[in-house]
Short mmCIF file of C-alpha atoms in Angstrom, two decimals:
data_model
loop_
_atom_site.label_atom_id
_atom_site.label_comp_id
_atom_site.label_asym_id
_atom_site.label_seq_id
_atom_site.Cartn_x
_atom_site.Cartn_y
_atom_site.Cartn_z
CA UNK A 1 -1.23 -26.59 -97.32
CA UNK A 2 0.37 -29.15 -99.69
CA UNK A 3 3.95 -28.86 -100.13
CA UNK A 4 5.29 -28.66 -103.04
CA UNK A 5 6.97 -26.47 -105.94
CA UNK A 6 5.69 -25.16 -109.09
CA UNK A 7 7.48 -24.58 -111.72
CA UNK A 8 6.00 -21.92 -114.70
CA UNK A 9 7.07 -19.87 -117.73
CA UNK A 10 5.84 -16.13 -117.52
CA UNK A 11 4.21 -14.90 -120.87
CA UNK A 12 6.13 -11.66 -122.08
CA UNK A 13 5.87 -8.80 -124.28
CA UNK A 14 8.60 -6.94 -126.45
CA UNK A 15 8.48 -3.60 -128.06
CA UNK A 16 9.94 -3.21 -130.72
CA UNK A 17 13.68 -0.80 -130.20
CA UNK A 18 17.27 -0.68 -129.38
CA UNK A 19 16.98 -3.28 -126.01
CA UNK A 20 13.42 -5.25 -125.66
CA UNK A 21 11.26 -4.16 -122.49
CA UNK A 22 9.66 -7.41 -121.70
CA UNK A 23 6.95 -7.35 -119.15
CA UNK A 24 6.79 -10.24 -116.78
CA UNK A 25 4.10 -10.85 -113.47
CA UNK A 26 5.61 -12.28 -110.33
CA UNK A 27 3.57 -13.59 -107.53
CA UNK A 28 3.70 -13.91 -104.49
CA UNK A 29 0.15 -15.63 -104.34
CA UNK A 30 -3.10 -14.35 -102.82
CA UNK A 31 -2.58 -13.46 -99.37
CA UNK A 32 1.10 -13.93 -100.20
CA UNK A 33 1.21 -17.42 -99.55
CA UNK A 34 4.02 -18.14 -101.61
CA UNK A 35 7.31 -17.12 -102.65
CA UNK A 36 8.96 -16.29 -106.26
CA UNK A 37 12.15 -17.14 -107.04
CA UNK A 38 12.71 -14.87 -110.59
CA UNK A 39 15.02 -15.43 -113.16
CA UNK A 40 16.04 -12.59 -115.46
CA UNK A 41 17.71 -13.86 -118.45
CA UNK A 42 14.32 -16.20 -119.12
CA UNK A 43 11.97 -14.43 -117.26
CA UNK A 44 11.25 -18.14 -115.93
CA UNK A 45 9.68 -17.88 -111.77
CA UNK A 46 9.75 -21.15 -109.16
CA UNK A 47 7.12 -20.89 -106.89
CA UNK A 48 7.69 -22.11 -103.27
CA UNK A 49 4.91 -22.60 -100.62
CA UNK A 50 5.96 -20.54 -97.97
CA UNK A 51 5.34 -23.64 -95.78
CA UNK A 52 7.81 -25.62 -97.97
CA UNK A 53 10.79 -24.74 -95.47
CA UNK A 54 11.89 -24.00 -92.57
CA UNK A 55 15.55 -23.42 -92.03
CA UNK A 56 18.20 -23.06 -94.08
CA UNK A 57 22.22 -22.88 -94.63
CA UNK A 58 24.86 -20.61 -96.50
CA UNK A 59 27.63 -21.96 -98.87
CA UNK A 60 28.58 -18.04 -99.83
CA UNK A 61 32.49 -18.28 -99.24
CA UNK A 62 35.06 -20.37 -97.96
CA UNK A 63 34.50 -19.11 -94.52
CA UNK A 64 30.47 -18.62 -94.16
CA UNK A 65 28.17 -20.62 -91.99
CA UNK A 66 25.06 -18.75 -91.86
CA UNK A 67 21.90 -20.86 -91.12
CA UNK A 68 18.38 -18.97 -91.26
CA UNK A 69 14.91 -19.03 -90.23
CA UNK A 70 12.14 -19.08 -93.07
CA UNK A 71 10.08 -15.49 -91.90
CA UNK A 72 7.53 -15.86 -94.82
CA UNK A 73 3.79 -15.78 -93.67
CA UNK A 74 0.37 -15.31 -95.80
CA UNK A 75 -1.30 -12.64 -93.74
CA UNK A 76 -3.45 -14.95 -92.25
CA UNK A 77 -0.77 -17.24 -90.77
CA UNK A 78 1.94 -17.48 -88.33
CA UNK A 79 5.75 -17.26 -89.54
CA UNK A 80 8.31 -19.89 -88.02
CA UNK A 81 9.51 -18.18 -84.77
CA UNK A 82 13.30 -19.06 -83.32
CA UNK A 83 13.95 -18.36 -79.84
CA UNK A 84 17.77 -18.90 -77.46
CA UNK A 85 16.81 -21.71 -75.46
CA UNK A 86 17.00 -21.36 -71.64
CA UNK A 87 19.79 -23.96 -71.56
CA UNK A 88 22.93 -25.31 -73.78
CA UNK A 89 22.55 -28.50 -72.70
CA UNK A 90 20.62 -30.63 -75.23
CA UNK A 91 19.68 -33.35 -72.95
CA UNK A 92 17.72 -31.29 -70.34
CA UNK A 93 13.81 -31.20 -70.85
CA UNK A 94 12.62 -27.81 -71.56
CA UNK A 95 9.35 -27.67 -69.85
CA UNK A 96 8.19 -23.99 -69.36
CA UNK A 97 7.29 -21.95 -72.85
CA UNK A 98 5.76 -18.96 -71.19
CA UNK A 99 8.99 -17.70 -71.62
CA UNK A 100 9.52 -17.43 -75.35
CA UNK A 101 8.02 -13.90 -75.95
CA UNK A 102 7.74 -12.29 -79.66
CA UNK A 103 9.75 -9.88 -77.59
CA UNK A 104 13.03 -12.44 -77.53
CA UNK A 105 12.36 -13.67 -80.92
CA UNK A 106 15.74 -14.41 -83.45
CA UNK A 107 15.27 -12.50 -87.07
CA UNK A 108 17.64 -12.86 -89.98
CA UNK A 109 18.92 -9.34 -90.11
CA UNK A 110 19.05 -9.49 -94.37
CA UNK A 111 21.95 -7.44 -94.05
CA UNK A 112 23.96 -10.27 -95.96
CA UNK A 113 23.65 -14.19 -97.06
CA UNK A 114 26.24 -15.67 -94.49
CA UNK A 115 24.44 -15.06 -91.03
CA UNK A 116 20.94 -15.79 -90.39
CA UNK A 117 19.00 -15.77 -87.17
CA UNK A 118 20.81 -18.42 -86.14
CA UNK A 119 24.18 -16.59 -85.93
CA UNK A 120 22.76 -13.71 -84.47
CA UNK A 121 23.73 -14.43 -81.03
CA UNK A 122 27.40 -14.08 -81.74
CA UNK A 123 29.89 -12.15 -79.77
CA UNK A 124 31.16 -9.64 -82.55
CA UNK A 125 34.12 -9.20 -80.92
CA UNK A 126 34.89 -12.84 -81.16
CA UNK A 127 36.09 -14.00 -84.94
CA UNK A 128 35.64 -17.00 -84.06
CA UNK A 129 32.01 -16.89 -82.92
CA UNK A 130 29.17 -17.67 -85.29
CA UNK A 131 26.36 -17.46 -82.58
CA UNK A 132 25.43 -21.12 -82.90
CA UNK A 133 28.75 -22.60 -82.67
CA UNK A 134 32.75 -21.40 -82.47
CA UNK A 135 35.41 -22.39 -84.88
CA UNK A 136 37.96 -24.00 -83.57
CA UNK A 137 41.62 -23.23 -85.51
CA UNK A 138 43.29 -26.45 -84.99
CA UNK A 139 40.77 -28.82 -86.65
CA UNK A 140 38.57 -26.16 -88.71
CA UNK A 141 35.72 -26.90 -87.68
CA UNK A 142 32.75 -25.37 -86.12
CA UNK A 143 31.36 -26.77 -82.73
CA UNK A 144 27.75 -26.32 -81.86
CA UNK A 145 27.15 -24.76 -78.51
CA UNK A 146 23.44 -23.37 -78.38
CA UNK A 147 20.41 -24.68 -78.49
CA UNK A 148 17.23 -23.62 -79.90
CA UNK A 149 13.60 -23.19 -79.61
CA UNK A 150 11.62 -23.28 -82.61
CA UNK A 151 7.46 -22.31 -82.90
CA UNK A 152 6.30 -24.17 -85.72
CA UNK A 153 3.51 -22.22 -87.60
CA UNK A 154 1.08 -24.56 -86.36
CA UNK A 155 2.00 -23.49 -82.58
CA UNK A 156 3.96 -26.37 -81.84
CA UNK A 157 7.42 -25.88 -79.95
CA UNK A 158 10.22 -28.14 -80.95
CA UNK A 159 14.16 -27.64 -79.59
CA UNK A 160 16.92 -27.59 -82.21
CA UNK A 161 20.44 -27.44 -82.02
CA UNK A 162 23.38 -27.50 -85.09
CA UNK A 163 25.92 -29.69 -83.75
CA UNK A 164 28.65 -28.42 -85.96
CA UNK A 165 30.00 -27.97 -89.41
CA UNK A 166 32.97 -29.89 -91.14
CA UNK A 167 34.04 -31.94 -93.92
CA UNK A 168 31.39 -30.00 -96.33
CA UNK A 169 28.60 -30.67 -93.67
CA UNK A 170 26.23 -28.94 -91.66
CA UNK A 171 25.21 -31.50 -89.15
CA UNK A 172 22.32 -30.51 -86.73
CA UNK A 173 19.53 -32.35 -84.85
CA UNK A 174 15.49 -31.24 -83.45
CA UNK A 175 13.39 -33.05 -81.20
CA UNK A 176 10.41 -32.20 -79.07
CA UNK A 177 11.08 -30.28 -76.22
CA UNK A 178 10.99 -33.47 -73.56
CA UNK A 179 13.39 -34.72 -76.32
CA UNK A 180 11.08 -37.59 -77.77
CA UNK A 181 11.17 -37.98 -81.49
CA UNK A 182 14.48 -36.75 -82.11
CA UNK A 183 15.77 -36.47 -85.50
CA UNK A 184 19.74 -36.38 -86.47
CA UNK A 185 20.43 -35.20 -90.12
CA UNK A 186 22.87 -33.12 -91.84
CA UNK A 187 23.15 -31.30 -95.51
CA UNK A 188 25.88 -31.04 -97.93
CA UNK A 189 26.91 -27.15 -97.77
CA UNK A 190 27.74 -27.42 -101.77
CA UNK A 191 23.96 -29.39 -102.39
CA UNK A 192 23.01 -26.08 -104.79
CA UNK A 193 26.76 -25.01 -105.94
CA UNK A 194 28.52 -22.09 -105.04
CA UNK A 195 26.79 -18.68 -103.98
CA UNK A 196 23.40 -20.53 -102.75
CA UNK A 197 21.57 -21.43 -99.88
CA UNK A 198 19.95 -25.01 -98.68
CA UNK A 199 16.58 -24.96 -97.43
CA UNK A 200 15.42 -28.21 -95.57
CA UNK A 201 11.81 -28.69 -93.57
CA UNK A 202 11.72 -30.64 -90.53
CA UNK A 203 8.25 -31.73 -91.07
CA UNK A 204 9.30 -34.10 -94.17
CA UNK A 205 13.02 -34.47 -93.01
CA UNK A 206 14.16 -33.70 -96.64
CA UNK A 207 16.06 -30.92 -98.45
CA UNK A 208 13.43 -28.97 -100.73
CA UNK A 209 14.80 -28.41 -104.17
CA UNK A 210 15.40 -24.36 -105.15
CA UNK A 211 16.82 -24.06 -108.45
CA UNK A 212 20.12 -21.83 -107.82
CA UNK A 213 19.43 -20.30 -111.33
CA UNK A 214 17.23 -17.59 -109.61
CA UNK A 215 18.49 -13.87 -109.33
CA UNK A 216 15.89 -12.43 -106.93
CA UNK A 217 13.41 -13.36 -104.84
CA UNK A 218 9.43 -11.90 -104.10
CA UNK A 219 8.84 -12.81 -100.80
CA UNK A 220 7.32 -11.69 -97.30
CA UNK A 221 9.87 -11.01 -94.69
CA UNK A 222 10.56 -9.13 -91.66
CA UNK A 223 12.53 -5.65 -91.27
CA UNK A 224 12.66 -3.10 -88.57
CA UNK A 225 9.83 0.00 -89.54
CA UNK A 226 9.76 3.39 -87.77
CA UNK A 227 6.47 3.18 -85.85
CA UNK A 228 7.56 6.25 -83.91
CA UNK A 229 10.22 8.99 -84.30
CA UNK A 230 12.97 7.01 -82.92
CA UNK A 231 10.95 3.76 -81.93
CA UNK A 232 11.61 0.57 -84.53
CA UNK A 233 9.16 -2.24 -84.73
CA UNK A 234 9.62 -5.58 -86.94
CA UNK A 235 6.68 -6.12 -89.36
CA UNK A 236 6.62 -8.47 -91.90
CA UNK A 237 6.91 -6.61 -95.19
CA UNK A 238 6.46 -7.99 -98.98
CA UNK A 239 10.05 -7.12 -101.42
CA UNK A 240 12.30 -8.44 -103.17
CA UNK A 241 15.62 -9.98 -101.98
CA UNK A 242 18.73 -10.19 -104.38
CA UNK A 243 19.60 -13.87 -104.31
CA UNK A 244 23.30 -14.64 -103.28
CA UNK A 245 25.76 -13.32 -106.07
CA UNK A 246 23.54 -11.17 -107.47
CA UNK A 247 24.09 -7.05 -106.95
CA UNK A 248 21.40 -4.26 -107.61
CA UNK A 249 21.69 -0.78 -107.50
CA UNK A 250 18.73 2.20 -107.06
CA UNK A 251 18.05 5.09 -109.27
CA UNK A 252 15.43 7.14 -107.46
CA UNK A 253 13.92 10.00 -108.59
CA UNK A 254 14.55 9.68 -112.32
CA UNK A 255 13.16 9.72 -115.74
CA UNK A 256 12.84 5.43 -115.97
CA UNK A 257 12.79 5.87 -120.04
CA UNK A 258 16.07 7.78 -120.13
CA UNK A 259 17.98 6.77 -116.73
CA UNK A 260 21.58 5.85 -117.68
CA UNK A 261 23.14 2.63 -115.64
CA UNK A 262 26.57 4.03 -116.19
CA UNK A 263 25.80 6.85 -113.59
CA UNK A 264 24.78 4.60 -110.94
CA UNK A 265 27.48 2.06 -111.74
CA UNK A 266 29.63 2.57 -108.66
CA UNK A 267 27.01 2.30 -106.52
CA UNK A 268 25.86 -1.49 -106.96
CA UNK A 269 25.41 -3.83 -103.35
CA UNK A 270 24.65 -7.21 -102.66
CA UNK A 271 22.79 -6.51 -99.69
CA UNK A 272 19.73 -8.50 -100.18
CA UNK A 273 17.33 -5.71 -99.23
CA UNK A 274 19.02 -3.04 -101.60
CA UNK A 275 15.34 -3.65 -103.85
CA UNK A 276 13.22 -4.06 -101.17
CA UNK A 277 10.01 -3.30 -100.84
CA UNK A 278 10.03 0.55 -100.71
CA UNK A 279 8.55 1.08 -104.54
CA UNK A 280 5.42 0.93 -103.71
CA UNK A 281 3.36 2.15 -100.61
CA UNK A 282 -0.23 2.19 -99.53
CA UNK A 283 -3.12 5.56 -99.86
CA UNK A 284 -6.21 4.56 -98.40
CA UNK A 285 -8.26 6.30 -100.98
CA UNK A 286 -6.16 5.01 -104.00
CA UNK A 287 -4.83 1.90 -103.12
CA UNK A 288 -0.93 0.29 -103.83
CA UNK A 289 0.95 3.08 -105.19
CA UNK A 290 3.94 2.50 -107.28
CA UNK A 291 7.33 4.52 -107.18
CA UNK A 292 6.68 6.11 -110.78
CA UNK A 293 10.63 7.58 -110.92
CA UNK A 294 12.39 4.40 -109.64
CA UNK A 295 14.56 2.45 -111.96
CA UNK A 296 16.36 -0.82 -110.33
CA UNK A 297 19.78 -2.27 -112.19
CA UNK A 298 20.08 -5.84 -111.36
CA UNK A 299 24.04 -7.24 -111.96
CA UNK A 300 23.48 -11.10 -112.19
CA UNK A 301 26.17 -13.79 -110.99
CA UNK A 302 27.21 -13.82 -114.70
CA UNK A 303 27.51 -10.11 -115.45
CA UNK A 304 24.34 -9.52 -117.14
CA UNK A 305 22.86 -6.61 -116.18
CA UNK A 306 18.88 -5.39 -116.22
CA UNK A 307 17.08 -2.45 -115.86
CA UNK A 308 13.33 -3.04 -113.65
CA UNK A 309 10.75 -1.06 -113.52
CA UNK A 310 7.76 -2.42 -111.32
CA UNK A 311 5.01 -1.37 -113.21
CA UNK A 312 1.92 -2.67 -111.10
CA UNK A 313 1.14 -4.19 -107.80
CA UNK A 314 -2.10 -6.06 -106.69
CA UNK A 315 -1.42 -6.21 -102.99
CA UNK A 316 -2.95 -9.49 -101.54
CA UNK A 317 -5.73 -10.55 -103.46
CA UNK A 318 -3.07 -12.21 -106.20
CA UNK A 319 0.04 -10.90 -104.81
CA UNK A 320 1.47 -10.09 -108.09
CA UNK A 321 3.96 -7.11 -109.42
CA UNK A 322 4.14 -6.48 -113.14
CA UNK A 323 7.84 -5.79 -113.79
CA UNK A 324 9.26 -4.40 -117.02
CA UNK A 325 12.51 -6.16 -117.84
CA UNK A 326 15.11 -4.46 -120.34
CA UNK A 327 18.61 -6.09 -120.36
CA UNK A 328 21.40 -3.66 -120.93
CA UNK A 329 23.98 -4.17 -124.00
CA UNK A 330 27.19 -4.50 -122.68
CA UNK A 331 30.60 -4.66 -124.35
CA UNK A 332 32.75 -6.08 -121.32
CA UNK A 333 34.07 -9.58 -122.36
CA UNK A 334 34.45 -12.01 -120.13
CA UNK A 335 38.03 -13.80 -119.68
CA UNK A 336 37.92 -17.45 -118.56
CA UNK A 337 40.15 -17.83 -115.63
CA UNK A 338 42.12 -20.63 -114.89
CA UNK A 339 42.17 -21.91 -110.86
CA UNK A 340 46.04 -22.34 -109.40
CA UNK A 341 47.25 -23.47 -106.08
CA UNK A 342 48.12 -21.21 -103.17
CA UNK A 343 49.86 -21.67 -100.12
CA UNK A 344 50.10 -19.54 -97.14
CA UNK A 345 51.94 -19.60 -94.15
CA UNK A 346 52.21 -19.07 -91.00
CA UNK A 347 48.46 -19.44 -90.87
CA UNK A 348 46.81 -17.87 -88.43
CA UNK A 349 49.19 -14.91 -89.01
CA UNK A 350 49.26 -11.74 -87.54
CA UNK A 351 51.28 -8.84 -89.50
CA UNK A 352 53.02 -10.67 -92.46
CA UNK A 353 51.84 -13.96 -94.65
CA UNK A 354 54.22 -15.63 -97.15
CA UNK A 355 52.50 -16.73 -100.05
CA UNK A 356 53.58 -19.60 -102.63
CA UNK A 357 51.74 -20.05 -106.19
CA UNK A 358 53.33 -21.89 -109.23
CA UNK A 359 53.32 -18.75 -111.00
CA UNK A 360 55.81 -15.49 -110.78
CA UNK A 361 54.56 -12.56 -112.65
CA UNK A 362 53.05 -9.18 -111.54
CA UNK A 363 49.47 -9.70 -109.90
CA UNK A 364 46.70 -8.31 -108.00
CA UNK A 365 46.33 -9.16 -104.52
CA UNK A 366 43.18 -8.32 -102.33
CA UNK A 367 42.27 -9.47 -98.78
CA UNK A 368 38.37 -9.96 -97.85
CA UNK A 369 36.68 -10.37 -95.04
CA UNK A 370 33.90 -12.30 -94.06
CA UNK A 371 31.43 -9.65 -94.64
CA UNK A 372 32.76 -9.38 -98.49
CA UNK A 373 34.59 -6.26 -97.79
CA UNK A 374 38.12 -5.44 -98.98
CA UNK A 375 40.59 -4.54 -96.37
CA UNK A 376 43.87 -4.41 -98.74
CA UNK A 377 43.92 -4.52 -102.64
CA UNK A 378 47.62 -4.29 -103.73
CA UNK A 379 49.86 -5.10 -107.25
CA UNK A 380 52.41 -6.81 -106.21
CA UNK A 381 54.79 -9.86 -107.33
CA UNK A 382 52.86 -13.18 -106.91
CA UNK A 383 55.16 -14.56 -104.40
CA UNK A 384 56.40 -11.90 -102.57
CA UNK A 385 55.35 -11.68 -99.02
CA UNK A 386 52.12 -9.59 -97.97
CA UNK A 387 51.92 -7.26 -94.79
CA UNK A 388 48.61 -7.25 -93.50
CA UNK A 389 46.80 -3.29 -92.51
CA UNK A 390 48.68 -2.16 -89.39
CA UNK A 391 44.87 -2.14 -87.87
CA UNK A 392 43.84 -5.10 -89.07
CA UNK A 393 40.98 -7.24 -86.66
CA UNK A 394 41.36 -10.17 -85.70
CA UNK A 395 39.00 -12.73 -87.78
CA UNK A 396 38.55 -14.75 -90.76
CA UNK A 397 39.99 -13.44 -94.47
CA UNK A 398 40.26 -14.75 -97.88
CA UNK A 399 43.30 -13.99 -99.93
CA UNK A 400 42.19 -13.00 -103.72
CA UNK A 401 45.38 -13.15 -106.44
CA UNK A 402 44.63 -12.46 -109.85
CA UNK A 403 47.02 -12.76 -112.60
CA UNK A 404 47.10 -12.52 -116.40
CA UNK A 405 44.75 -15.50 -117.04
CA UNK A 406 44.74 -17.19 -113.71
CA UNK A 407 43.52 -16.62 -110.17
CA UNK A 408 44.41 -17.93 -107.03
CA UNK A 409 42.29 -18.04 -103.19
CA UNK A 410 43.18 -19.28 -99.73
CA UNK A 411 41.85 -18.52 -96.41
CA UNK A 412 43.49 -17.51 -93.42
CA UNK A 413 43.28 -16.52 -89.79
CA UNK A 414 44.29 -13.05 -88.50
CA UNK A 415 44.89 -13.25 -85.09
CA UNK A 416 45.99 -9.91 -83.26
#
């Protein structure tokens, strides 16, 4: 299949009332062949070839360094499969692949954007492991220290290894498995700004250009299904995926013309499955059915927010779903912030960090971790000193501080 990326304008409708329902159709192409990257405030979708790329980084946080397989397949193809090689050494020949079994295969887990199949072989008792490499405190950087096997869809079996991140670099190399033809490249982590990921095929050697203006994603990938009562299998299933930044919450079960957001409002995730692909499901008699009570609010990176209501589904003759798209009025204003200095010492740290900003006023202070989650939120008095949670873990955190009209970040290292 040609590579390449298509850029097109959906054609909506409005009725006439208080907030427009526009009606836009995503594909996912026949035999789902490609994937839809969907804008809401335009309605605007980039198609990719699902061949277009292969692997792909994270530039989520400050402290992030997820890298990911591409999972999409049309149902009449084979998906890019990632396997632990049998050795960490790069330079020794791999010459036996009856031993990479679908069995042993590496899956992003789509539990978050900042670990991908790649990192999935980390200790998670180790902060400092990211399963393809460990960060090392002294010189912040990340050292590669795995290497990988990688089944092109075509059936061919190349070895792959990320040699390490730092300076605002992922730097990684491939080669075939006797380690002929190997290619050394790297990719600027901020190549599609903040909250986005950087896909790159190793057929062409090249970064393929995503727009990061995209809020969700139609796309095959791969989750663990209940075949049996108790027994999960991974099949490749055909959803939607927030993109990074974006959060969505579920109303299930409801009247879709009368639903109120504000109810579900303390309930929005960025987990990129929280849409999914659980709307519709298939009757044998009848066809794609579509979840007639389900009502999706979508919280872009800016603070717009949308109702969805999938309307229609062809399955895989075109692939498409018919979404109605309402965006919600909303009186919340949105205060520029200005960006001020922090410093933070001793760093790592393991029950109290002093913190310095050119400011001294009453703020609010919040520590995250590297999953997003907040493990203190505090007012307090911008430089006065912080005690970390008595049962704090060891790891990775980012220091929030928010003042009047200012806010202020800074990683550090817990060690306990």
């Amino acid at each position: 299949m040609k590579q390449g990326l298509i850029l097109f304008f959906i054609i909506t409708f409005s009725n006439i009332g208080l907030q427009a329902q526009l009606y836009d159709e995503v594909s996912s192409g026949a035999q789902y062949s490609q994937q839809a990257y969907y804008n809401l405030s335009t309605g605007a979708v980039q198609v990719v070839s699902n061949d277009a790329w292969d692997i792909a980084f994270s530039n989520i946080g400050q402290t992030d360094a997820g890298v990911f397989i591409n999972e999409s397949a049309s149902l009449s193809a084979s998906p890019v499969k990632l396997f632990l090689a049998p050795t960490t050494d790069w330079n020794q020949p791999i010459t036996d692949i009856s031993i990479f079994y679908d069995s042993l295969q590496l899956y992003n887990k789509e539990a978050n954007w900042t670990d991908g199949a790649f990192n999935e072989v980390k200790n998670p008792n180790d902060p400092f492991d990211y399963g393809w490499g460990k960060y090392n405190p002294q010189n912040h950087q990340i050292v590669g220290d795995k290497v990988y096997v990688v089944k092109k869809r075509n059936g061919e079996f190349v070895k792959l290894k990320v040699d390490s991140y730092r300076g605002g670099y992922y730097y990684f190399r491939y080669a075939q498995l006797d380690n002929s033809n190997e290619v050394i490249d790297s990719v600027a982590r901020t190549t599609n700004g903040v909250n986005s990921i950087v896909h790159y095929s190793l057929d062409s050697k090249k970064i393929v250009n995503i727009s990061n203006d995209y809020d969700l994603v139609f796309l095959r990938y791969i989750t663990p299904l209940e075949d049996t009562p108790g027994v999960f299998l991974d099949y490749s299933v055909t959803g939607f995926l927030l993109a990074p930044g974006t959060q969505a919450v579920v109303a299930d079960g409801v009247d879709v013309s009368t639903v109120n957001e504000e109810d579900y409002a303390s309930g929005y995730s960025s987990a990129p499955t929280t849409i999914g692909h659980e709307w519709k499901s298939y009757d044998f008699t009848s066809g794609w059915i579509i979840d007639e009570d389900r009502a999706n609010f979508v919280k872009t990176k800016n603070g717009d927010k949308y109702k969805l209501v999938f309307v229609d589904f062809s399955g895989s003759g075109t692939g498409t779903v018919t979404v109605e798209r309402t965006k919600l009025a909303t009186n919340k204003v949105q205060k520029s912030m200005k960006i001020v200095d922090m410093q933070c010492f001793p760093n790592p740290v393991s029950d109290v960090i002093n913190i310095h900003v050119p400011k001294n006023e009453q703020v609010l202070v919040r520590l995250m971790n590297s999953l997003g989650q907040t493990v203190l939120s505090k007012e307090s008095n911008s430089n006065q000193p912080i005690h970390l949670p008595a049962n704090i873990e060891s790891g990775i955190y980012r220091i929030i501080m928010d003042g009047r009209d200012w806010r202020a970040t800074h990683s550090i290292v817990v060690l306990n």
